Short mmCIF file of C-alpha atoms in Angstrom, two decimals:
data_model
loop_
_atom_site.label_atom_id
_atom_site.label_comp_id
_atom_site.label_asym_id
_atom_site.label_seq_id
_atom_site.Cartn_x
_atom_site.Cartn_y
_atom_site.Cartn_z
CA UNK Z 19 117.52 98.42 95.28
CA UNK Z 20 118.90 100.27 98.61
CA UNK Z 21 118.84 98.02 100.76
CA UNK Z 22 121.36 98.33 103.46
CA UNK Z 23 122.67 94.22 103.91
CA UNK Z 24 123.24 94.41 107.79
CA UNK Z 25 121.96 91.05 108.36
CA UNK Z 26 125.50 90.07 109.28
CA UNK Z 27 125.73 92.27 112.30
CA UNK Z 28 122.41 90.30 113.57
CA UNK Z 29 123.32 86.47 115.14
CA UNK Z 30 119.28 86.29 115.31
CA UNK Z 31 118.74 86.14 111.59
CA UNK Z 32 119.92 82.82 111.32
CA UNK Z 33 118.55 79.28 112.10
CA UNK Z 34 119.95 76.59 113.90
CA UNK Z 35 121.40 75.00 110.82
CA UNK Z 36 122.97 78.66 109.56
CA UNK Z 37 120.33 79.27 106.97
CA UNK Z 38 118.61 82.55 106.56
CA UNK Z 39 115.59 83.40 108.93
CA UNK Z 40 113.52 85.79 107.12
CA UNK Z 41 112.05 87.71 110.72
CA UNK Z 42 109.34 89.92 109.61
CA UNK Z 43 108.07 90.85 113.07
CA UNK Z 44 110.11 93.29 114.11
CA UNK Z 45 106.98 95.95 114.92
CA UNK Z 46 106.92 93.29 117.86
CA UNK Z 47 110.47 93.40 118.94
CA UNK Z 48 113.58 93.60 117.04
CA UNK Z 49 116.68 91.30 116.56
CA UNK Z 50 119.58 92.89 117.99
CA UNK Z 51 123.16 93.39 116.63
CA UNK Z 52 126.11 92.08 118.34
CA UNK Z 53 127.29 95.99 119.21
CA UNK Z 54 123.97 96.28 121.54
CA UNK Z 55 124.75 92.46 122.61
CA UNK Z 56 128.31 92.98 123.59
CA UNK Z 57 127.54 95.92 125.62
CA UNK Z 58 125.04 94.72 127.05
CA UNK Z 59 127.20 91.43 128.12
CA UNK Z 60 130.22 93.41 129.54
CA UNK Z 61 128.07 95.74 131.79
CA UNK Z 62 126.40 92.39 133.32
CA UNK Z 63 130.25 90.86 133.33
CA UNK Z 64 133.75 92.44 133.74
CA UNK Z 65 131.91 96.07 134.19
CA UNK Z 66 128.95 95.10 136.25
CA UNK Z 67 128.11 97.32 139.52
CA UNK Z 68 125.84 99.21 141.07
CA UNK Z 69 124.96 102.40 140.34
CA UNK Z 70 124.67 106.09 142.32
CA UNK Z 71 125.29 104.21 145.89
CA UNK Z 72 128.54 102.97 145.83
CA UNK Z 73 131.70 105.31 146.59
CA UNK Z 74 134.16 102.29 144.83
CA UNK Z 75 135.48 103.43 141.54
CA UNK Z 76 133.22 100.98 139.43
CA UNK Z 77 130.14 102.15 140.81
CA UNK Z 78 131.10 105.01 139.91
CA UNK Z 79 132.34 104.93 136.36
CA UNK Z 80 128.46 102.55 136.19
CA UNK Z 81 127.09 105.32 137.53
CA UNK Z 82 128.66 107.86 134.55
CA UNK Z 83 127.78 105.06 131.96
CA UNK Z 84 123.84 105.08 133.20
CA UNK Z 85 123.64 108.71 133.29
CA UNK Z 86 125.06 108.61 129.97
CA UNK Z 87 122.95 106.44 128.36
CA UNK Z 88 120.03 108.86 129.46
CA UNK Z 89 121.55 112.08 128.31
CA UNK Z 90 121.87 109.83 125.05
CA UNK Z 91 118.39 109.32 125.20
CA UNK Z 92 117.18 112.54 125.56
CA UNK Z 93 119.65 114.01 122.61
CA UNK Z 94 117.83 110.69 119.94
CA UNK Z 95 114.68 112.56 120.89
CA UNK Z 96 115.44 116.30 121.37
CA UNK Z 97 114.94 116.61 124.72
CA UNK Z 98 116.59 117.42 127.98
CA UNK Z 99 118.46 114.89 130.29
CA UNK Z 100 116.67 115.99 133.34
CA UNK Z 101 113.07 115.05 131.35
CA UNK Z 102 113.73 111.24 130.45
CA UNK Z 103 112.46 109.08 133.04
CA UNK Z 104 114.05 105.42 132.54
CA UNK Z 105 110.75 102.50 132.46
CA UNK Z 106 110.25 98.82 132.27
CA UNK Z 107 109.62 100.04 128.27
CA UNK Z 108 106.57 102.42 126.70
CA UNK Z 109 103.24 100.64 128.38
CA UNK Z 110 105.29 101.03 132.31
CA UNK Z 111 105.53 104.74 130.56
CA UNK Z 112 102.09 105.42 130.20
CA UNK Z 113 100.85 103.95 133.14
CA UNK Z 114 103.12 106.20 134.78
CA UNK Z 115 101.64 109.17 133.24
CA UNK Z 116 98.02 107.82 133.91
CA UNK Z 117 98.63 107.26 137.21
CA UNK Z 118 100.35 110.11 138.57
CA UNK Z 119 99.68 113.12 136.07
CA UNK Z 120 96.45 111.56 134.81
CA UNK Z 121 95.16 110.92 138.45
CA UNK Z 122 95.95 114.59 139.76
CA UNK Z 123 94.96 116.33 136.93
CA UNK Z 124 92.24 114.83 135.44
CA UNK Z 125 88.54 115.01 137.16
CA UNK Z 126 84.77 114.02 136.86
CA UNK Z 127 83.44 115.44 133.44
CA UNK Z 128 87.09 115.77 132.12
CA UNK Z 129 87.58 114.16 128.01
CA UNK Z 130 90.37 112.08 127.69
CA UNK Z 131 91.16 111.46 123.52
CA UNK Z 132 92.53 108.69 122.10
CA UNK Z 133 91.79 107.00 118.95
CA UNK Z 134 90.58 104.00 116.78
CA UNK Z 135 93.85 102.54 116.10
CA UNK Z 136 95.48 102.58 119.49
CA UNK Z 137 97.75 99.72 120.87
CA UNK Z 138 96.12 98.75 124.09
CA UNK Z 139 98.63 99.88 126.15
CA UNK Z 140 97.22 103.47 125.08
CA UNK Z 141 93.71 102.94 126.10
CA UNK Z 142 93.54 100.57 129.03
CA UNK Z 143 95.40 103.06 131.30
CA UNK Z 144 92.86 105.84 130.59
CA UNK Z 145 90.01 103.58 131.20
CA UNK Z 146 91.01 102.85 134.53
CA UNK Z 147 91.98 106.77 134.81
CA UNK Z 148 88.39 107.59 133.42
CA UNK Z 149 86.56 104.64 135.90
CA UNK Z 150 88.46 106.18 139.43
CA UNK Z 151 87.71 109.79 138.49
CA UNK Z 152 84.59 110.03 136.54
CA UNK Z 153 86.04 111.48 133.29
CA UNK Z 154 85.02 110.29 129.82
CA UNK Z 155 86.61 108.66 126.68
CA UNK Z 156 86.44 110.67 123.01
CA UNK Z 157 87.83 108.19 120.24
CA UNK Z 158 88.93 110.08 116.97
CA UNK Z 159 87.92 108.12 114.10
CA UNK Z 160 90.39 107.59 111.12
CA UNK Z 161 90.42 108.29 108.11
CA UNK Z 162 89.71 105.98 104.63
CA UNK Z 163 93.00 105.37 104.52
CA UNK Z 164 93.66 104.33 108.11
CA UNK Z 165 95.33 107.73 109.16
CA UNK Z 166 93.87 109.51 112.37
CA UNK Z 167 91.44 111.92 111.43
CA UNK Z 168 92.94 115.31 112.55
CA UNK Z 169 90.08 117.18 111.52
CA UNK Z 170 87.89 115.13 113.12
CA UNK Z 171 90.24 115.39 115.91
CA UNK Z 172 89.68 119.34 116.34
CA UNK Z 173 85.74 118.64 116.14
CA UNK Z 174 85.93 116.83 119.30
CA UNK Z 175 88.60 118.87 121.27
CA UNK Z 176 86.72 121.32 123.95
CA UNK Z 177 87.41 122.97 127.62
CA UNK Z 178 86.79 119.81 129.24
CA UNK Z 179 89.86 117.99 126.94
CA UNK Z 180 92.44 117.23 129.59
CA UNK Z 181 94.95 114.73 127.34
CA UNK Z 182 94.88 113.59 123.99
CA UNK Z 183 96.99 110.25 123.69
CA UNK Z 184 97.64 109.21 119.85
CA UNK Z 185 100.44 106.51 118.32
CA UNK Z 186 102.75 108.34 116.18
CA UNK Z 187 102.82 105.24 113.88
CA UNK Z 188 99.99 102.62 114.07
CA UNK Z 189 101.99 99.31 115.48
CA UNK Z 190 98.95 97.89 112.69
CA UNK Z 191 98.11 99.88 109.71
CA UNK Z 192 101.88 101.90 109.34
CA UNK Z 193 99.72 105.06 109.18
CA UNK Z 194 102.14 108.08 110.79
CA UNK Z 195 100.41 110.84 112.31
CA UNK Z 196 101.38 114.84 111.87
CA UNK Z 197 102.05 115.03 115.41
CA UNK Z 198 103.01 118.67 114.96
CA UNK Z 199 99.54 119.79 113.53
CA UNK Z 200 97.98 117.66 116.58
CA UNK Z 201 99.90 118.87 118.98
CA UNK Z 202 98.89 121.99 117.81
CA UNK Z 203 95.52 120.79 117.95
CA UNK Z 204 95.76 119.75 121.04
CA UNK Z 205 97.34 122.73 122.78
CA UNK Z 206 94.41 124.89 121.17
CA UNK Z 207 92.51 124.08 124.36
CA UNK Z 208 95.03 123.72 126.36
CA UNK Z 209 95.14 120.26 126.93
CA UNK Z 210 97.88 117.98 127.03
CA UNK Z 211 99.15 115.13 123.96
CA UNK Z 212 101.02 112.15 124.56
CA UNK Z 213 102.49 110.20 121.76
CA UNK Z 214 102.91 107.06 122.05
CA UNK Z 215 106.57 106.56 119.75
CA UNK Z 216 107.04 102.74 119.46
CA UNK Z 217 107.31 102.48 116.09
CA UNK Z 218 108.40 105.57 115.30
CA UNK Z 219 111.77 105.61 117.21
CA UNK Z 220 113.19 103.41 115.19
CA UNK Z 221 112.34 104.69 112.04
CA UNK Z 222 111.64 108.54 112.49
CA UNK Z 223 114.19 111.45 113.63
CA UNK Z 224 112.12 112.46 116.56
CA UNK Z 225 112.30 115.84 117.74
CA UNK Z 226 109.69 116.92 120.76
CA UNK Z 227 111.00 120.33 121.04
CA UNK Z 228 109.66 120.93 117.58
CA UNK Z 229 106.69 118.24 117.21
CA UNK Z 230 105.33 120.57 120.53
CA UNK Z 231 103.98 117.42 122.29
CA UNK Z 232 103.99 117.27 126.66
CA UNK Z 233 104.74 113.18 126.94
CA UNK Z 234 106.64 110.89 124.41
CA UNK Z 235 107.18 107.43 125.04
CA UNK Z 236 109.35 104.47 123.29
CA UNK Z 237 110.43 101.01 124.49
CA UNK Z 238 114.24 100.21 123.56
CA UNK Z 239 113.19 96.36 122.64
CA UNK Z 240 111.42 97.59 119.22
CA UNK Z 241 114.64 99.95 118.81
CA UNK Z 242 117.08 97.28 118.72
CA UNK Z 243 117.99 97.25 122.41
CA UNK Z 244 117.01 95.07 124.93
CA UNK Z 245 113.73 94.47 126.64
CA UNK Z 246 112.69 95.50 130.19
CA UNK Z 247 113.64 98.96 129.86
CA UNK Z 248 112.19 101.84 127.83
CA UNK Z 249 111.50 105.81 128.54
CA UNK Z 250 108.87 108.16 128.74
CA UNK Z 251 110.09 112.13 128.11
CA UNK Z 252 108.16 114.87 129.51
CA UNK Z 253 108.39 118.52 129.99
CA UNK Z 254 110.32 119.41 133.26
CA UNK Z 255 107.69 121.85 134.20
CA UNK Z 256 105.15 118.73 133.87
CA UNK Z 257 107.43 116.19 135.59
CA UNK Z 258 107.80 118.71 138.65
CA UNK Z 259 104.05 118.71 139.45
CA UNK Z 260 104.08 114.65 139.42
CA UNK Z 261 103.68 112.91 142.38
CA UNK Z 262 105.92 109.61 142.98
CA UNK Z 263 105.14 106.46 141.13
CA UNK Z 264 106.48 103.83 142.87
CA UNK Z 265 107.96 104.32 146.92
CA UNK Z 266 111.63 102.66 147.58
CA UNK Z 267 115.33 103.34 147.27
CA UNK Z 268 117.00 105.81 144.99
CA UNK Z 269 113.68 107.74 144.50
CA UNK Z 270 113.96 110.07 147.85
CA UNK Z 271 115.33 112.47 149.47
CA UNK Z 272 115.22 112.14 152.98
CA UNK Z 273 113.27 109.40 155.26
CA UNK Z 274 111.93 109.31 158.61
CA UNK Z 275 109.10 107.34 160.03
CA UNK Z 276 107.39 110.70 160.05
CA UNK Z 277 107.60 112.18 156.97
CA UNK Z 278 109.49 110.99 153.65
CA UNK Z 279 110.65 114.22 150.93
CA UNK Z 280 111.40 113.26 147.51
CA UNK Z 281 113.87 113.39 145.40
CA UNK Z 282 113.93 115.69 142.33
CA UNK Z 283 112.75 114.25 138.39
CA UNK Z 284 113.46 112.47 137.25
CA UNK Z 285 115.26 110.31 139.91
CA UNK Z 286 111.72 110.93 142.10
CA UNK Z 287 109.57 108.17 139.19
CA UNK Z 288 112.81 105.52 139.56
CA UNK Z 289 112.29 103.78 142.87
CA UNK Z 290 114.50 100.65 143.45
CA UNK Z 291 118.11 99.56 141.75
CA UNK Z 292 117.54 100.37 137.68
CA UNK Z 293 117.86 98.45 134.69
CA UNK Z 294 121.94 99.17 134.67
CA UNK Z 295 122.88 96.77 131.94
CA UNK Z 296 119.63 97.64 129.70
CA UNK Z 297 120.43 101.10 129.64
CA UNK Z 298 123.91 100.31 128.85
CA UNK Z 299 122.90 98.63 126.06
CA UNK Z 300 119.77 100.87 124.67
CA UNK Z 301 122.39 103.30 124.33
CA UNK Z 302 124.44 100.92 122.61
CA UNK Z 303 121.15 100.53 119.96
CA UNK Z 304 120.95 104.43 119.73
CA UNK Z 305 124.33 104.56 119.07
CA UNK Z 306 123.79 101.69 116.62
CA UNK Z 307 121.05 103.43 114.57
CA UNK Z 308 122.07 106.87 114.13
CA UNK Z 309 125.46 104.88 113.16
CA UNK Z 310 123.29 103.94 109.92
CA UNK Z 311 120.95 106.75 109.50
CA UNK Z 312 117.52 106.85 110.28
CA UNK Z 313 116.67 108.51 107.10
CA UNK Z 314 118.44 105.72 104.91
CA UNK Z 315 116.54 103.08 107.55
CA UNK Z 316 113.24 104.33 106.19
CA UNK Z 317 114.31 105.12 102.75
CA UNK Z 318 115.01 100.94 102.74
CA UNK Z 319 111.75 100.23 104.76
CA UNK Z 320 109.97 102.24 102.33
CA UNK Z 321 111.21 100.83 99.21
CA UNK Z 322 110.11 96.97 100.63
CA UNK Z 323 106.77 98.15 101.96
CA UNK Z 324 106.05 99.34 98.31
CA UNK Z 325 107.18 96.41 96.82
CA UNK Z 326 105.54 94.37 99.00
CA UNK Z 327 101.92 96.10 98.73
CA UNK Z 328 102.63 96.50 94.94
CA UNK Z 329 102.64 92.95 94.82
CA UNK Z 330 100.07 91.98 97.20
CA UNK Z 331 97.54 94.44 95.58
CA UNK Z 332 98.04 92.57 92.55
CA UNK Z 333 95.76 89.09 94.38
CA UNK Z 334 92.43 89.55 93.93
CA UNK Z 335 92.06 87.30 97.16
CA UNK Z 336 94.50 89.83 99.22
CA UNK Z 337 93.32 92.60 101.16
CA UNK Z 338 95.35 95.51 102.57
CA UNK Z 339 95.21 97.86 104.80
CA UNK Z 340 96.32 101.27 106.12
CA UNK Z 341 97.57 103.54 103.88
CA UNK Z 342 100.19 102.96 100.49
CA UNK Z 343 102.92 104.85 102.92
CA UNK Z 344 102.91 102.94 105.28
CA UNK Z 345 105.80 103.27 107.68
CA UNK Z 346 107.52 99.83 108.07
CA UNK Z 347 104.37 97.17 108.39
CA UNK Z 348 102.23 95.51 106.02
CA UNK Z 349 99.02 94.28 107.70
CA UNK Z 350 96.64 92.30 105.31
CA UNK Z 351 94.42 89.71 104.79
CA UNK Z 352 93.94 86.51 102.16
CA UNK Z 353 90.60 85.49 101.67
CA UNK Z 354 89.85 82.00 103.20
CA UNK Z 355 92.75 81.68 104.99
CA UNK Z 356 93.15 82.48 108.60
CA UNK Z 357 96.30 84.33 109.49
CA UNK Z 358 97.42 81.87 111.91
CA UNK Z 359 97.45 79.14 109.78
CA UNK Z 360 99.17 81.54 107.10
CA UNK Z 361 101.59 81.93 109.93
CA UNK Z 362 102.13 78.40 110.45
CA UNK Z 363 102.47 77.44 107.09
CA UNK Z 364 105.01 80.15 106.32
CA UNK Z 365 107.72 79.03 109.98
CA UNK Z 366 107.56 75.91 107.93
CA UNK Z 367 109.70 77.94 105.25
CA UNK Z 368 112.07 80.14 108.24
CA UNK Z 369 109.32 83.11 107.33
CA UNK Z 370 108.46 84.81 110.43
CA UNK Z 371 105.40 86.92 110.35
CA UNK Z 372 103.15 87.93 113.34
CA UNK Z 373 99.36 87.21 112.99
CA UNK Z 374 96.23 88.08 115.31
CA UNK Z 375 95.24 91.68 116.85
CA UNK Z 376 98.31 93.13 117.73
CA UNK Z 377 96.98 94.34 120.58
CA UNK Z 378 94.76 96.20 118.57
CA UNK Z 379 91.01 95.07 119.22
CA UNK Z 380 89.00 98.39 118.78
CA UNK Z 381 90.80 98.54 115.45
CA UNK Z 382 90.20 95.00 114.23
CA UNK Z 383 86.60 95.81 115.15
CA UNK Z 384 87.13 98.51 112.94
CA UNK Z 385 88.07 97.11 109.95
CA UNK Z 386 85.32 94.30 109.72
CA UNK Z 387 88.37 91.51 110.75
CA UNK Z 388 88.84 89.27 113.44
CA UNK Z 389 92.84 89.51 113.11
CA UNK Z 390 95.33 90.17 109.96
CA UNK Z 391 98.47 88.71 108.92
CA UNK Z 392 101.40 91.41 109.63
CA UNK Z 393 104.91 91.70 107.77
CA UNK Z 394 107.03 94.18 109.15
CA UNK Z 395 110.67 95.47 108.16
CA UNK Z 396 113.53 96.63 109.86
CA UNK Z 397 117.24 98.10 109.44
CA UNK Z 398 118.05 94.34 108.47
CA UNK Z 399 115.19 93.83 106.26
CA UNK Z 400 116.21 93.39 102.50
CA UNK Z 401 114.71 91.81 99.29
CA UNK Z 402 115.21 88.08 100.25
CA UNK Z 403 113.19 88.47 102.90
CA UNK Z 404 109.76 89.55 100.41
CA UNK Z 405 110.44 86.80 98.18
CA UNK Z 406 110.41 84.47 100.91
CA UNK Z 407 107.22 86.24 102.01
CA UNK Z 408 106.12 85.80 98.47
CA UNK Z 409 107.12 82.58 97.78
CA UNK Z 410 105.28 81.37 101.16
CA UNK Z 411 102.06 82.90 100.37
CA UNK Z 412 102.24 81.40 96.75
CA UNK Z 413 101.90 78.17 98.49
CA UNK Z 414 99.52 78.85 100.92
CA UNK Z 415 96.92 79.90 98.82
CA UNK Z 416 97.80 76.60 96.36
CA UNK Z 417 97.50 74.69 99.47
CA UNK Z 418 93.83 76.73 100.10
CA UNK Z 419 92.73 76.94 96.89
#
């Protein structure tokens, strides 16, 4: 057993009376470890101050501290500094891409791909894309298994493909795409991908110099950082043909009640005072994972998803699904019992699982299910935690039976 016994760095994973809280929905948002909360605490207290406006020394050792968190960024995913554009976290990220990108290069007859397992931050952006300019949706099916279907993928790719927009792990099913081979794919016809990276940031060395992809998005919430802040990298020479987002401070130039110049990318998609304290601390979490490994984090996610299924697959009255790798997440389903009264039963033991769609609808359509019960692991994750899950399922079904 490899498990990595961090729980101690993690005040979360503990009830009010001290006992263990065994959090298995961290695909929805991760605890967070006193380094990320301790930074994130002295840049709102004895280091707080604005950043790239004031000329006081503060402001400007802020200002070196929020550039540095994004040139930390942009080294966790292989990118540049000047191509990470700071968010409210991945779905702010994508509608920024939709809306500027999406809405200057995309026209009536364009295809716009995405596919069956998408989070609905990934599709709802390119509907409203596809409803103002008259272009059309392609969905890639998956495969038995629950991967994207890469060759059907490349069957539906043609001149009028504009972007293809694909999860790089299914926040569901655990299924990771080979984003290299669809990039690939994708830049066959000279269209655009945009990988949506929630779930793989925290689990997955991400390189998008060498996966080959335009847009790559992540929120720093599911990375063990805080929420309200996330970032979407994209090529420079991509970034440079965007229009502004959002109008306001910080993002121009120069201004006159004429005429209003921009300022260069990424500043130009960052209108407004920033998320100073979150960025503080996302770097924090970066600085926090790669600390550990991502490698041994999956190795350890790995060897509890196995055991987990392995187990599970054993019920005749359990069904799973997604594939036997799955990255992270267990999603499955006990016959007769809803998942949200599995979910209830099991907070009565301190288990914490998420049940329903996940945001997932198209998929739950999909596979034949209304919702499924979801158990997913993180960096803190360790044996105690499945036979908690075990245990509490054990008793459910008595309690169904």
């Amino acid at each position: 057993m490899t498990t990595l016994s961090l729980r101690d760095d993690f005040p979360g994973l503990r009830t009010a009376d001290g006992k263990p809280w065994h959090y298995l929905d961290t695909a929805a948002t991760a605890q967070k470890p006193q380094a990320v909360i301790g930074a994130m605490a002295r840049a709102l207290g004895e280091d707080y101050a604005t950043v790239h406006r004031g000329v006081y020394s503060r402001s400007a050792e802020m200002t070196l501290r929020y550039e540095a968190a994004r040139r930390r960024t942009a080294e966790f995913i292989g990118g540049r500094e000047d191509e990470v554009v700071f968010t409210r976290g991945a779905t702010e990220a994508i509608n920024l891409v939709a809306q500027t990108w999406g809405m200057t290069q995309i026209g009536e007859g364009d295809r716009i791909v995405l596919s069956t397992l998408e989070h609905h931050s990934n599709i709802v952006p390119w509907q409203m894309v596809a409803e103002r300019t008259g272009a059309q949706i392609d969905v890639c099916p998956l495969t038995e298994s629950g991967e994207i279907d890469l060759g059907a993928l490349e069957a539906l790719l043609g001149p009028r493909t504009r972007l293809v927009a694909l999860g790089h792990v299914s926040n569901v099913l655990g299924s990771v795409l080979d984003a290299k081979r669809a990039a690939a794919l994708v830049h066959s016809v000279s269209a655009k991908l945009l990988l949506d990276g929630c779930q793989a940031a925290p689990r997955l060395k991400i390189d998008v110099a060498d996966i080959g992809c335009d847009f790559y998005v992540f929120s720093a919430h599911k990375l063990y950082g805080p929420t309200g802040i996330g970032a979407l990298w994209a090529r420079r020479e991509i970034l440079d043909q965007m229009p502004p987002y959002q109008g306001g401070g910080a993002m121009i130039d120069r201004v006159t009640f004429e005429k209003t110049t921009y300022a260069p990318p990424p500043q130009r998609f960052e209108a407004g005072t920033p998320a100073i304290a979150e960025a503080v601390a996302l770097h924090a979490a970066i600085d926090y994972v790669e600390s550990i490994g991502l490698a041994r984090i999956h190795a350890t996610e790995t060897e509890l998803v196995e055991r987990l299924r392995t187990e599970l697959g054993a019920m005749n009255d359990v069904t799973l699904f997604g594939p036997s790798d799955s990255a992270g997440i267990v999603s499955f389903a006990i016959d007769g019992v809803h998942p949200h009264d599995l979910g209830t039963i099991l907070d009565e033991s301190s288990v914490a699982i998420r049940a329903g769609h996940h945001c997932a609808q198209p998929l739950m359509d999909h596979l034949g299910v209304p919702a499924t019960a979801r158990a997913s692991f993180g960096l803190y994750s360790d044996h105690s935690d499945v036979d908690a899950l075990l245990e509490g399922i054990a008793r459910t079904r008595r309690i169904f039976g």
